[in-house]
């Protein structure tokens, strides 16, 4: 009896293709169970959770009636949805909202310049400073909200019932 017959069977019983397929499946299963990779996100390894405060600077938000926006949807003590790097994080608390006066540079008669409040009445562009607070996972690389690291300079997108705008992170405080 030959080791391989004319149909490619080993000892006339087992096909070499079937044997190869069984070997590949066994190697894959051994790889999965004997050498598992790291699971979960990087934020879960050796981390702790702590409350953080994030200050956002919003420049040039075009809104007709900002007070109505503050009273109805975007208010202190309320919540807003946050999107970080196009990844929805969820709702986060709004600790404070501070409207920043818009200013212009005015030349003085003696040649110096002075920053004065913008006198235009039809200016619908607002600047504001928002403080958001929530719980973040603290890693060696900094705080993480959801699966996104929070760093100064990165944009946060805020979304609510009647607004959607972006602000830039200007400060992060971790409360331990």
mmCIF file of C-alpha atoms in Angstrom:
data_model
loop_
_atom_site.group_PDB
_atom_site.id
_atom_site.type_symbol
_atom_site.label_atom_id
_atom_site.label_comp_id
_atom_site.label_asym_id
_atom_site.label_seq_id
_atom_site.Cartn_x
_atom_site.Cartn_y
_atom_site.Cartn_z
ATOM 1 C CA UNK A 1 0.000 0.000 0.000
ATOM 2 C CA UNK A 2 1.372 3.435 -1.026
ATOM 3 C CA UNK A 3 1.614 6.348 1.346
ATOM 4 C CA UNK A 4 -0.191 8.615 -1.171
ATOM 5 C CA UNK A 5 -2.680 7.294 -3.696
ATOM 6 C CA UNK A 6 -3.764 8.909 -7.013
ATOM 7 C CA UNK A 7 -6.510 10.985 -5.301
ATOM 8 C CA UNK A 8 -4.089 12.634 -2.803
ATOM 9 C CA UNK A 9 -5.186 10.597 0.193
ATOM 10 C CA UNK A 10 -2.792 9.566 2.899
ATOM 11 C CA UNK A 11 -2.814 5.749 3.286
ATOM 12 C CA UNK A 12 -5.938 5.717 1.129
ATOM 13 C CA UNK A 13 -8.090 7.203 3.904
ATOM 14 C CA UNK A 14 -7.334 10.875 4.759
ATOM 15 C CA UNK A 15 -7.243 13.665 2.180
ATOM 16 C CA UNK A 16 -4.215 15.975 2.459
ATOM 17 C CA UNK A 17 -6.489 19.019 2.006
ATOM 18 C CA UNK A 18 -8.712 17.910 4.883
ATOM 19 C CA UNK A 19 -5.671 17.254 7.044
ATOM 20 C CA UNK A 20 -4.289 20.732 6.238
ATOM 21 C CA UNK A 21 -7.620 22.376 7.093
ATOM 22 C CA UNK A 22 -7.817 20.543 10.437
ATOM 23 C CA UNK A 23 -4.234 21.598 11.251
ATOM 24 C CA UNK A 24 -4.992 25.267 10.489
ATOM 25 C CA UNK A 25 -8.114 25.187 12.691
ATOM 26 C CA UNK A 26 -6.170 23.547 15.533
ATOM 27 C CA UNK A 27 -3.393 26.165 15.280
ATOM 28 C CA UNK A 28 -5.907 29.018 15.342
ATOM 29 C CA UNK A 29 -7.685 27.601 18.391
ATOM 30 C CA UNK A 30 -4.359 27.036 20.156
ATOM 31 C CA UNK A 31 -3.354 30.616 19.359
ATOM 32 C CA UNK A 32 -6.603 32.008 20.749
ATOM 33 C CA UNK A 33 -6.606 30.023 23.982
ATOM 34 C CA UNK A 34 -2.903 29.625 24.729
ATOM 35 C CA UNK A 35 -1.698 33.101 23.680
ATOM 36 C CA UNK A 36 -4.555 35.557 24.238
ATOM 37 C CA UNK A 37 -3.841 39.161 23.322
ATOM 38 C CA UNK A 38 -4.524 42.153 25.485
ATOM 39 C CA UNK A 39 -8.235 42.774 25.795
ATOM 40 C CA UNK A 40 -10.122 45.954 26.535
ATOM 41 C CA UNK A 41 -8.921 49.467 25.996
ATOM 42 C CA UNK A 42 -5.606 50.883 27.084
ATOM 43 C CA UNK A 43 -7.487 53.023 29.595
ATOM 44 C CA UNK A 44 -8.428 49.987 31.681
ATOM 45 C CA UNK A 45 -4.938 48.787 32.514
ATOM 46 C CA UNK A 46 -3.594 50.107 35.832
ATOM 47 C CA UNK A 47 -5.983 53.030 36.086
ATOM 48 C CA UNK A 48 -8.245 54.757 38.537
ATOM 49 C CA UNK A 49 -11.319 56.937 38.181
ATOM 50 C CA UNK A 50 -11.404 60.511 39.460
ATOM 51 C CA UNK A 51 -13.620 63.562 39.008
ATOM 52 C CA UNK A 52 -12.263 66.124 36.560
ATOM 53 C CA UNK A 53 -13.167 69.623 35.454
ATOM 54 C CA UNK A 54 -12.607 70.687 31.863
ATOM 55 C CA UNK A 55 -12.648 74.352 30.825
ATOM 56 C CA UNK A 56 -13.765 74.977 27.240
ATOM 57 C CA UNK A 57 -13.333 78.216 25.346
ATOM 58 C CA UNK A 58 -15.994 78.843 22.732
ATOM 59 C CA UNK A 59 -15.163 81.638 20.289
ATOM 60 C CA UNK A 60 -17.559 83.187 17.810
ATOM 61 C CA UNK A 61 -20.735 81.236 18.586
ATOM 62 C CA UNK A 62 -23.359 82.806 16.369
ATOM 63 C CA UNK A 63 -26.599 82.998 18.327
ATOM 64 C CA UNK A 64 -29.447 85.505 18.146
ATOM 65 C CA UNK A 65 -30.643 85.262 21.761
ATOM 66 C CA UNK A 66 -27.915 83.787 23.974
ATOM 67 C CA UNK A 67 -29.910 84.246 27.178
ATOM 68 C CA UNK A 68 -32.704 82.051 25.817
ATOM 69 C CA UNK A 69 -30.111 79.394 24.963
ATOM 70 C CA UNK A 70 -28.745 79.566 28.530
ATOM 71 C CA UNK A 71 -32.212 79.441 30.091
ATOM 72 C CA UNK A 72 -33.691 76.606 28.015
ATOM 73 C CA UNK A 73 -31.012 74.060 27.181
ATOM 74 C CA UNK A 74 -27.439 75.087 27.942
ATOM 75 C CA UNK A 75 -27.611 75.996 31.615
ATOM 76 C CA UNK A 76 -25.508 75.741 34.741
ATOM 77 C CA UNK A 77 -26.303 72.584 36.654
ATOM 78 C CA UNK A 78 -27.642 70.929 33.502
ATOM 79 C CA UNK A 79 -26.147 68.306 31.251
ATOM 80 C CA UNK A 80 -24.902 68.327 27.675
ATOM 81 C CA UNK A 81 -23.848 65.629 25.241
ATOM 82 C CA UNK A 82 -20.127 65.621 24.451
ATOM 83 C CA UNK A 83 -18.478 64.317 21.300
ATOM 84 C CA UNK A 84 -14.680 63.937 21.475
ATOM 85 C CA UNK A 85 -12.780 63.214 18.247
ATOM 86 C CA UNK A 86 -16.016 62.193 16.535
ATOM 87 C CA UNK A 87 -16.677 59.635 19.295
ATOM 88 C CA UNK A 88 -19.808 60.239 21.396
ATOM 89 C CA UNK A 89 -18.906 60.226 25.092
ATOM 90 C CA UNK A 90 -22.355 60.711 26.573
ATOM 91 C CA UNK A 91 -23.758 63.341 28.883
ATOM 92 C CA UNK A 92 -21.589 65.458 31.140
ATOM 93 C CA UNK A 93 -22.488 68.046 33.783
ATOM 94 C CA UNK A 94 -22.239 71.774 33.087
ATOM 95 C CA UNK A 95 -20.722 73.395 36.156
ATOM 96 C CA UNK A 96 -20.588 76.997 34.953
ATOM 97 C CA UNK A 97 -21.071 79.209 31.925
ATOM 98 C CA UNK A 98 -19.376 82.567 31.718
ATOM 99 C CA UNK A 99 -19.994 84.866 28.777
ATOM 100 C CA UNK A 100 -16.836 86.704 27.721
ATOM 101 C CA UNK A 101 -17.207 90.262 26.456
ATOM 102 C CA UNK A 102 -16.068 90.793 22.890
ATOM 103 C CA UNK A 103 -13.470 93.512 22.604
ATOM 104 C CA UNK A 104 -11.817 95.551 19.906
ATOM 105 C CA UNK A 105 -8.511 97.404 19.821
ATOM 106 C CA UNK A 106 -8.941 101.188 19.698
ATOM 107 C CA UNK A 107 -6.139 103.560 18.822
ATOM 108 C CA UNK A 108 -5.802 106.437 21.276
ATOM 109 C CA UNK A 109 -4.905 110.048 20.373
ATOM 110 C CA UNK A 110 -1.434 109.635 21.880
ATOM 111 C CA UNK A 111 -0.692 106.678 19.566
ATOM 112 C CA UNK A 112 -1.184 103.887 22.102
ATOM 113 C CA UNK A 113 -3.760 101.166 21.723
ATOM 114 C CA UNK A 114 -6.428 100.205 24.207
ATOM 115 C CA UNK A 115 -8.721 97.206 24.387
ATOM 116 C CA UNK A 116 -12.352 98.317 24.732
ATOM 117 C CA UNK A 117 -15.706 96.549 24.731
ATOM 118 C CA UNK A 118 -17.134 96.089 21.244
ATOM 119 C CA UNK A 119 -19.836 98.790 20.874
ATOM 120 C CA UNK A 120 -21.681 97.134 17.966
ATOM 121 C CA UNK A 121 -25.298 96.421 18.836
ATOM 122 C CA UNK A 122 -25.957 93.955 15.995
ATOM 123 C CA UNK A 123 -23.141 91.588 16.892
ATOM 124 C CA UNK A 124 -24.629 88.083 17.170
ATOM 125 C CA UNK A 125 -21.292 86.430 17.847
ATOM 126 C CA UNK A 126 -20.634 85.345 21.454
ATOM 127 C CA UNK A 127 -17.580 84.063 23.273
ATOM 128 C CA UNK A 128 -17.936 82.005 26.414
ATOM 129 C CA UNK A 129 -16.053 79.931 28.925
ATOM 130 C CA UNK A 130 -17.730 76.680 29.966
ATOM 131 C CA UNK A 131 -16.655 74.437 32.819
ATOM 132 C CA UNK A 132 -17.722 70.806 32.465
ATOM 133 C CA UNK A 133 -17.318 68.199 35.155
ATOM 134 C CA UNK A 134 -17.445 64.434 35.068
ATOM 135 C CA UNK A 135 -15.623 61.250 35.965
ATOM 136 C CA UNK A 136 -12.562 60.312 33.957
ATOM 137 C CA UNK A 137 -10.233 57.363 33.960
ATOM 138 C CA UNK A 138 -6.766 58.561 34.951
ATOM 139 C CA UNK A 139 -3.936 56.848 33.075
ATOM 140 C CA UNK A 140 -0.203 57.463 32.875
ATOM 141 C CA UNK A 141 -0.909 59.540 29.749
ATOM 142 C CA UNK A 142 -3.571 61.709 31.379
ATOM 143 C CA UNK A 143 -7.347 61.661 31.852
ATOM 144 C CA UNK A 144 -9.570 59.661 29.511
ATOM 145 C CA UNK A 145 -13.288 60.288 28.922
ATOM 146 C CA UNK A 146 -14.889 57.290 27.248
ATOM 147 C CA UNK A 147 -12.120 56.055 24.964
ATOM 148 C CA UNK A 148 -10.637 59.486 24.198
ATOM 149 C CA UNK A 149 -7.754 61.167 25.958
ATOM 150 C CA UNK A 150 -8.487 64.695 27.134
ATOM 151 C CA UNK A 151 -5.705 67.175 26.378
ATOM 152 C CA UNK A 152 -5.442 70.953 26.310
ATOM 153 C CA UNK A 153 -6.072 72.271 22.815
ATOM 154 C CA UNK A 154 -8.320 69.475 21.601
ATOM 155 C CA UNK A 155 -11.842 70.286 20.411
ATOM 156 C CA UNK A 156 -14.977 69.157 22.222
ATOM 157 C CA UNK A 157 -18.273 69.166 20.363
ATOM 158 C CA UNK A 158 -21.293 69.975 22.516
ATOM 159 C CA UNK A 159 -24.743 68.915 21.406
ATOM 160 C CA UNK A 160 -28.189 69.504 22.823
ATOM 161 C CA UNK A 161 -31.788 69.874 21.728
ATOM 162 C CA UNK A 162 -31.262 73.185 19.926
ATOM 163 C CA UNK A 163 -27.462 73.606 19.686
ATOM 164 C CA UNK A 164 -24.357 71.968 18.295
ATOM 165 C CA UNK A 165 -21.020 73.767 18.487
ATOM 166 C CA UNK A 166 -17.343 73.194 19.229
ATOM 167 C CA UNK A 167 -15.111 74.527 21.944
ATOM 168 C CA UNK A 168 -11.415 74.128 22.635
ATOM 169 C CA UNK A 169 -10.074 72.693 25.903
ATOM 170 C CA UNK A 170 -8.010 75.327 27.728
ATOM 171 C CA UNK A 171 -7.640 73.729 31.161
ATOM 172 C CA UNK A 172 -8.063 70.343 32.850
ATOM 173 C CA UNK A 173 -8.230 69.879 36.608
ATOM 174 C CA UNK A 174 -8.156 66.416 38.174
ATOM 175 C CA UNK A 175 -9.780 66.378 41.621
ATOM 176 C CA UNK A 176 -8.199 63.579 43.629
#
